[in-house]
Every structure is written in C-alpha cells, then in structure tokens.
Coordinates of C-alpha atoms in Angstrom, one line a residue:
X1 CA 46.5 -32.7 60.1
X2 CA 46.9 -28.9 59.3
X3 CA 43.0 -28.9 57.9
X4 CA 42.0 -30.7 61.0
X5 CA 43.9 -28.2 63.3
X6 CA 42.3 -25.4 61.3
X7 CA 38.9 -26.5 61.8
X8 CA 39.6 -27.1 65.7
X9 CA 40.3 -23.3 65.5
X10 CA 38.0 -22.6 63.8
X11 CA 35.4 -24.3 66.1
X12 CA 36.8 -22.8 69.1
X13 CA 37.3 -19.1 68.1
X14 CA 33.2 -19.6 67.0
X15 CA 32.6 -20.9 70.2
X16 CA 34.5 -18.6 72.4
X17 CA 33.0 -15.3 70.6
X18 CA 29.6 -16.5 71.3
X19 CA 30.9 -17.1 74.9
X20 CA 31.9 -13.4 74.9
X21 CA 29.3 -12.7 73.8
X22 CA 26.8 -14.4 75.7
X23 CA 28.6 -13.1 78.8
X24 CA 28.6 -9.5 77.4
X25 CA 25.2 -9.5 76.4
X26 CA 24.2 -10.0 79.8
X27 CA 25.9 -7.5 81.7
X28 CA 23.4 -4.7 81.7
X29 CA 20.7 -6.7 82.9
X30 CA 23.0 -8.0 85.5
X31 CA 25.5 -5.1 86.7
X32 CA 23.0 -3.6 89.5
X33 CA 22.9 -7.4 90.8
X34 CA 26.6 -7.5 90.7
X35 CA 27.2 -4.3 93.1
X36 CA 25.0 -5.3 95.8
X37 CA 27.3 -8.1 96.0
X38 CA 30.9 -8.1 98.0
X39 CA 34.1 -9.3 96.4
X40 CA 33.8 -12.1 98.6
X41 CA 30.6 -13.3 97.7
X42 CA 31.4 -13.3 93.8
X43 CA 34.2 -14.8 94.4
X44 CA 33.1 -17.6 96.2
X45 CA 29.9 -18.0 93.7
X46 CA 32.6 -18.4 91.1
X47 CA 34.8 -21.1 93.0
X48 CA 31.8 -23.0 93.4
X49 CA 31.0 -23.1 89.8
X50 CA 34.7 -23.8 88.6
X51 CA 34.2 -26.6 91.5
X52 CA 30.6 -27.8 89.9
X53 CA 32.2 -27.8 86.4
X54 CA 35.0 -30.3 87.5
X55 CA 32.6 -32.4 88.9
X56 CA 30.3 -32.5 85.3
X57 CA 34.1 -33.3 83.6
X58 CA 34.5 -35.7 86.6
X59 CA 30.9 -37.7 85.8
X60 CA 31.9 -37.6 82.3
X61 CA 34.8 -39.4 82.5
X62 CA 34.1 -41.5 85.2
X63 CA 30.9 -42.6 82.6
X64 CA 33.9 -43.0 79.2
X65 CA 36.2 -45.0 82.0
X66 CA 33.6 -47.5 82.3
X67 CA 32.6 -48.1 78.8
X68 CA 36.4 -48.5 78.3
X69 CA 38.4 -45.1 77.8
X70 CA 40.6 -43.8 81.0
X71 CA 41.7 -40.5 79.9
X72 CA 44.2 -38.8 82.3
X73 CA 42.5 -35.6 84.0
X74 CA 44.1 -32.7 81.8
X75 CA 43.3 -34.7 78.6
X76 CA 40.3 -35.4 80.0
X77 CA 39.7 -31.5 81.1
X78 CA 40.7 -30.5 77.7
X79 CA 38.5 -32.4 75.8
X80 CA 35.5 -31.8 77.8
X81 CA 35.8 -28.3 78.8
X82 CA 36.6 -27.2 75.4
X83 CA 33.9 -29.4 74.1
X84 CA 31.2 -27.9 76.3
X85 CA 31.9 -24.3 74.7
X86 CA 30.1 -25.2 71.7
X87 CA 26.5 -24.8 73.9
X88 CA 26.7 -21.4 73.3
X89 CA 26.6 -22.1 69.6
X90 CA 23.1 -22.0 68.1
X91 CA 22.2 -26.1 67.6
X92 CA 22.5 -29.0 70.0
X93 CA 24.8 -31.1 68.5
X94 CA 28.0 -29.0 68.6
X95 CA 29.6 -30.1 72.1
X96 CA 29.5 -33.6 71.1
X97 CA 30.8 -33.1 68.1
X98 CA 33.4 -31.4 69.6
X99 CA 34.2 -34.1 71.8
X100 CA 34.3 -36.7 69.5
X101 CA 36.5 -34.9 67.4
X102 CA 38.7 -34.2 69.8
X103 CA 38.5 -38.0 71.2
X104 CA 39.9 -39.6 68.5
X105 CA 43.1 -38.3 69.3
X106 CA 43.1 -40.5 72.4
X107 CA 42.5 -43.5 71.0
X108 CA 38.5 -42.7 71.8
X109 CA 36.0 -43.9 69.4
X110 CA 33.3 -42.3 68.3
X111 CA 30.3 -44.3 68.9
X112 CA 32.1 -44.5 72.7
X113 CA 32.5 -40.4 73.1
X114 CA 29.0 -40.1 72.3
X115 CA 27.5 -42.7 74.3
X116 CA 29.5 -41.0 77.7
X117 CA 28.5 -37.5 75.9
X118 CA 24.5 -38.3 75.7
X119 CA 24.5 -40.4 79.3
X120 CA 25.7 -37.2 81.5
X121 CA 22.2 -35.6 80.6
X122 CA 20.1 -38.6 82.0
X123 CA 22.5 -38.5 84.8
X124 CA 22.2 -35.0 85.6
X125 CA 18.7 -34.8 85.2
X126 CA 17.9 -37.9 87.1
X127 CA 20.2 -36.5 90.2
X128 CA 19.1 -32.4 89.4
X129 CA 15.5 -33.8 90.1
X130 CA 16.2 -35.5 92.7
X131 CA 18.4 -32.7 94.2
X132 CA 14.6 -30.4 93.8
X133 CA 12.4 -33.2 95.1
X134 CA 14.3 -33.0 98.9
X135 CA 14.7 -29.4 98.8
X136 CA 11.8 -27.5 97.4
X137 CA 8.1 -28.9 98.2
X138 CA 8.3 -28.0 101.7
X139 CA 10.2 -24.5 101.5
X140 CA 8.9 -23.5 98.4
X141 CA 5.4 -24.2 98.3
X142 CA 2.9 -23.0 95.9
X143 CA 5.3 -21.0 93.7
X144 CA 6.7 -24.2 92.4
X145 CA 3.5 -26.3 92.4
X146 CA 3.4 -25.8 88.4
X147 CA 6.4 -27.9 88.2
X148 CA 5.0 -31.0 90.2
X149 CA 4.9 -33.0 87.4
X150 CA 8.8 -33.2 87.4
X151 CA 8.7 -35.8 90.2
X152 CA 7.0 -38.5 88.0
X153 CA 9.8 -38.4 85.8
X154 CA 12.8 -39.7 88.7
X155 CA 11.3 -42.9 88.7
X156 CA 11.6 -43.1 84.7
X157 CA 14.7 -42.2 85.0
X158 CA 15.8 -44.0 88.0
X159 CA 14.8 -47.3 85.3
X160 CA 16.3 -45.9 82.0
X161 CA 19.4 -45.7 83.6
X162 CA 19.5 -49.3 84.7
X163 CA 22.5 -50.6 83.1
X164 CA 20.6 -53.3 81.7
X165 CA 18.3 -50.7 79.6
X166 CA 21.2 -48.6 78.8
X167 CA 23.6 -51.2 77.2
X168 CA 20.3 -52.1 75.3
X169 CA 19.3 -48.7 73.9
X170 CA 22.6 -48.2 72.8
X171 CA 23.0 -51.4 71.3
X172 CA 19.9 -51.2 69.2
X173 CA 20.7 -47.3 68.3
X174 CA 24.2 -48.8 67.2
X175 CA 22.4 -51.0 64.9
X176 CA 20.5 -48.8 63.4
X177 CA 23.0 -47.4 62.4
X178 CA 25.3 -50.1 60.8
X179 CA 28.2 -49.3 63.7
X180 CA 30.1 -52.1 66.2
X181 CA 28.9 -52.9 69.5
X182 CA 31.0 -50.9 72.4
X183 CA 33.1 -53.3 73.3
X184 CA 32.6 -52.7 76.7
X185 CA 28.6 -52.3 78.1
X186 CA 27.9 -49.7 81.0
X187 CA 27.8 -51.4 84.6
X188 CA 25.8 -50.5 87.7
X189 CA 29.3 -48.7 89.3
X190 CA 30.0 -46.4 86.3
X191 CA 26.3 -45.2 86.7
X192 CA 27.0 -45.1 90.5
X193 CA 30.3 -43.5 90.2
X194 CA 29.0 -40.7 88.3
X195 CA 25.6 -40.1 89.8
X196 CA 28.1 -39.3 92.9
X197 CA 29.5 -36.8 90.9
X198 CA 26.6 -35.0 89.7
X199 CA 25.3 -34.7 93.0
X200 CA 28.6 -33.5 94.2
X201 CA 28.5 -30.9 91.1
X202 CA 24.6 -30.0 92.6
X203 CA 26.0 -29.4 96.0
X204 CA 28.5 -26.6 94.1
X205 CA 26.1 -25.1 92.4
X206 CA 23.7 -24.6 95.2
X207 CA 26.5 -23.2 97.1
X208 CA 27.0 -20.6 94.4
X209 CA 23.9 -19.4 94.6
X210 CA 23.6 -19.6 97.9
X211 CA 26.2 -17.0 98.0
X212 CA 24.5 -15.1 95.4
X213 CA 20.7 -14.9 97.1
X214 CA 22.6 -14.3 100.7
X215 CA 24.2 -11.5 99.3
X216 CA 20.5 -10.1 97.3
X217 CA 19.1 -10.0 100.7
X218 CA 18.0 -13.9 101.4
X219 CA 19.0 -15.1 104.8
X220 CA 18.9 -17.7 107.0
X221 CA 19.0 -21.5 106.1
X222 CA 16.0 -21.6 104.4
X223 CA 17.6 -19.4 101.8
X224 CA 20.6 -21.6 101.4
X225 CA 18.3 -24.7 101.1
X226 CA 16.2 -23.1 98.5
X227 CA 19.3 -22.1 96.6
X228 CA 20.4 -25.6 96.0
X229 CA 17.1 -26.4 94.8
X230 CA 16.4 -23.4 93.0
X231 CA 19.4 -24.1 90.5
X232 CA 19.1 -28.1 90.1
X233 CA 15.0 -27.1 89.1
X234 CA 16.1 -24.2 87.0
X235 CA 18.8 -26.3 85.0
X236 CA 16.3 -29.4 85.0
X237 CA 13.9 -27.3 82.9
X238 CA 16.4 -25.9 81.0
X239 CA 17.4 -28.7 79.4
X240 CA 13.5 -30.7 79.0
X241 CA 12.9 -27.4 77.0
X242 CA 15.5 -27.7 74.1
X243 CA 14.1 -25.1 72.2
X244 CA 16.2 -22.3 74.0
X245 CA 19.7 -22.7 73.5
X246 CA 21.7 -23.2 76.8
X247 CA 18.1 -23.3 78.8
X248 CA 18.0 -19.3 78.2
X249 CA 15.0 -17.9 80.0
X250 CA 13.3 -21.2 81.2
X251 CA 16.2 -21.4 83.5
X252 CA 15.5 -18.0 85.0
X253 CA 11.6 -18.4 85.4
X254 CA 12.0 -21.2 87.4
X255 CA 14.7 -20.1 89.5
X256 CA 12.5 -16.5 90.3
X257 CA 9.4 -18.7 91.5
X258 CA 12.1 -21.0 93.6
X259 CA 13.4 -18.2 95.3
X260 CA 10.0 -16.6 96.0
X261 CA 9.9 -17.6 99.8
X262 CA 13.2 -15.6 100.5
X263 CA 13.6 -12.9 98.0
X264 CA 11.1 -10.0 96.2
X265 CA 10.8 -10.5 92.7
X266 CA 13.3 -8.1 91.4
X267 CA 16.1 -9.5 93.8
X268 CA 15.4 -13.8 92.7
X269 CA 15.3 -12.0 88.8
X270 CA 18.8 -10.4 89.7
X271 CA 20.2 -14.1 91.5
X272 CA 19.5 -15.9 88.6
X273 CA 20.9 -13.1 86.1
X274 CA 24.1 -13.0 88.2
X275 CA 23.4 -17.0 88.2
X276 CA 23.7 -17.3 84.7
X277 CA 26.4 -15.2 84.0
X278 CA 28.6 -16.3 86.8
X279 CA 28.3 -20.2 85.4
X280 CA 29.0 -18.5 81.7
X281 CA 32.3 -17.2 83.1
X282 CA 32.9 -20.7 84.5
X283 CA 33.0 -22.5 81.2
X284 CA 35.2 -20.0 79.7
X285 CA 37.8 -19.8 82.5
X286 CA 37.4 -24.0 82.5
X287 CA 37.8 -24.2 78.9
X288 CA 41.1 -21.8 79.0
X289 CA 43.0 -23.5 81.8
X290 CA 42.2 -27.1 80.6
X291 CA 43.7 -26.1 77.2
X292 CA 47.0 -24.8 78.9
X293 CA 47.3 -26.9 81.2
X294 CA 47.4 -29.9 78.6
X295 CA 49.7 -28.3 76.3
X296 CA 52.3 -30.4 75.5
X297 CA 50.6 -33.6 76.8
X298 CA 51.5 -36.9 74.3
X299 CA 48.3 -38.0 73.3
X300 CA 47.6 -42.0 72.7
X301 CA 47.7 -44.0 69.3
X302 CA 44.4 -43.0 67.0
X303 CA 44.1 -46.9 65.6
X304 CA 40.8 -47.6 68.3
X305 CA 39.5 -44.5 67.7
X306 CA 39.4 -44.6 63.7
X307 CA 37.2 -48.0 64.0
X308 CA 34.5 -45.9 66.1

C-alpha cells in the first residue's frame, strides 16, 4: 500500500508541475489579453469552465454507471479530475492510467475504467462536431471552409457509437487481449445520458469564451454564437491531431479563423490564448477541490476490481 501511495504521489506532483507549468508558460503570451478583460468577465469565463469540467466528470460517469460502476460524485470527482491532470504529461496514455489506477479502489475494473475512459472522446467529438456544424457555416463562412471535411465524420460517429457497435468493438478488443467480457454491455441510455452532458459541457464552454471574445472587442450575438462554435471546432481538432499534446496550437489556429467574422487577428489569437489558459486553470482548481473534498471518503471493497 505505501509503494502504491508513493507512486500516486509521485504521478500527481509530475502532473501538477507540468500543470504549473503549462499555465506559467503561457502567461506572457497571454497577459496583454488578460487586462483588456474586467474582473467580471474572467471570472465568469472561469465559472463556465469549472461548470464545463463537471459536466465531462458528469458524461464520464454517467458512461462507467452504465457499463456497471455507480461511483458517488466526490469519488467520482476525485478520480476523474485527478486523472485528467496527467494530459499535461508528455504521452496519451497517462490520464487513463491514472484512472484506472485510481478505480480499483472502488471496486472498478480495469478493462471497465478504460472502456468509460476511451468512450468520452467519441462522445465529445461526435457532440463538439455537432455543436460546430449548427453554429459556424453560416457565421463563419470562408475562414472555416478548410475544415469542411469535419462534417462527414458526425455521421461515422453518429454509427460507431450505436451501442450495438460499441459492445462489439470492445468485446473483440477484449479478446484480443485474453481479458473477461464487461459484464455489463453499453445501452442506447448511457450513450444518451452522456451525449446530454457533453453538450451541456459545449454550452459552458462557449459561454466562456463568449465572455472572453465580448470582452476583446466581439459584440453582438453573432459573437456569442461564434464563440460556442469556435471552441467545440478548436477542441475537435485538437484532439484528431494527437501529435500535439493537449491539442497545443491546432486548437488556437482553428479558434483564430472561427473568430475571424467578429474579431482582428491579434484580438481571436489573444481569446484563444486567454482560452487556453483559462481551461488550464480549470483542471487544476478541479483536480484540488475533488481531492479535498473526498478526503476521508470510505472507498468500496477492491475484490471486482482485481478481476479487471
């Protein structure tokens, strides 16, 4: 138990230096943004992301409730909040690591933490696209034209998340690998249930950059319709190119050319700066008031999750 404890440490002092970091790194590019801004506006950009965040912890467990693992909301905050600050360590594999670690002392198997882990991205990508699709051709016009060819994807997506298709996938990977079946396959309401959350975490977002652009000088509702597209695009891209860790720099190109209609270059580079490091603060004030606020909390029996 000690070495285990030691290596949860370990992982999580890692992760939250990078998270300083990351946040740190980003301040001179970002501090003029910042103080055109009001007190008001920032805060209210940051709400909205702590809000957006709890709806992605939300979809997540509503996704491991269905394949058979209710976790109580501040075991459930804990685990993925604290899980989700291993993005900002370079490689792609440390938040659900993380989480799967950190699930077994629930009574979570592995196989089943990973299965809920991987399905949020389909999710959120299937609903982020979505999110663009109703909010950008019109307003945005030819500055996001490039990225047309995100829209034949929804349909894909729409099928690959078919419960049918997704119990099947899983099963075969599970094979593969010489592991049980879940005991219990994905149905159409888990898939519902947290599609409604993603787009509920969407609707944050856009509203924190809403907040953002409004105060850079965008105005009127074109600006605040833009915003919510701007960010589900920019995050959409972010994760198809998996080459940049966290979606750096592909995020912020796409969010500029969103923007184009309502802001001058400089001012859509500083919203998505102030974007990024807004949401960067998010996970790390996430992460720290999921872990105290389960402190203490009895955790369930570890027999189900040492079969996984």
């Amino acid at each position: 138990m000690t070495r285990r404890r030691a290596v949860r440490w370990l992982f999580l002092l890692v992760a939250l230096g990078f998270g300083v970091w990351a946040v740190a790194g980003q301040w001179s590019a970002v501090s003029a943004g910042f103080a055109r801004l009001s007190w008001a506006e920032l805060g209210g950009s940051l709400l909205a992301v702590l809000a957006a965040l709890c709806a992605g912890m939300m979809m997540w467990r509503a996704l491991l409730a269905d394949l058979g693992s209710p976790l109580a909301l501040p075991d459930a905050a804990k685990i993925f909040f604290v899980g989700q600050l291993g993005k900002y360590i370079p490689g792609s594999l440390w938040p659900v690591l993380a989480q799967m670690e950190m699930g077994r002392d629930h009574g979570i198997p592995r196989a089943r933490s990973a299965a809920a882990f991987f399905l949020t991205y389909p999710v959120y990508l299937a609903s982020g696209l979505l999110v663009g699709a109703v909010t950008l051709p019109v307003l945005a016009g030819e500055s996001v034209v490039r990225y047309a060819w995100l829209l034949l994807l929804i349909p894909v997506l729409a099928v690959a998340l078919h419960p049918a298709v997704v119990n099947g996938v899983i099963g075969f990977g599970l094979r593969r690998i010489r592991k049980p079946p879940l005991e219990r396959p994905l149905t159409r309401r888990g898939v519902l249930a947290a599609t409604g959350w993603a787009l509920a975490g969407w609707a944050a977002y856009g509203v924190h950059l809403a907040l953002i652009v409004h105060g850079l000088g965008g105005a009127g509702p074109s600006a605040v319709v833009l915003s919510f597209g701007a960010f589900a695009l920019a995050w959409c891209l972010g994760f198809l190119v998996v080459i940049a860790p966290a979606g750096a720099g592909v995020r912020e190109v796409a969010m500029v050319a969103a923007l184009a209609p309502v802001l001058d270059r400089p001012a859509a580079i500083a919203a998505a700066l102030c974007s990024r490091l807004i949401v960067s603060v998010g996970d790390l004030v996430c992460a720290g008031a999921a872990g105290l606020a389960s402190r203490g909390a009895v955790t369930a029996p570890r027999e189900t999750a040492d079969r996984g």
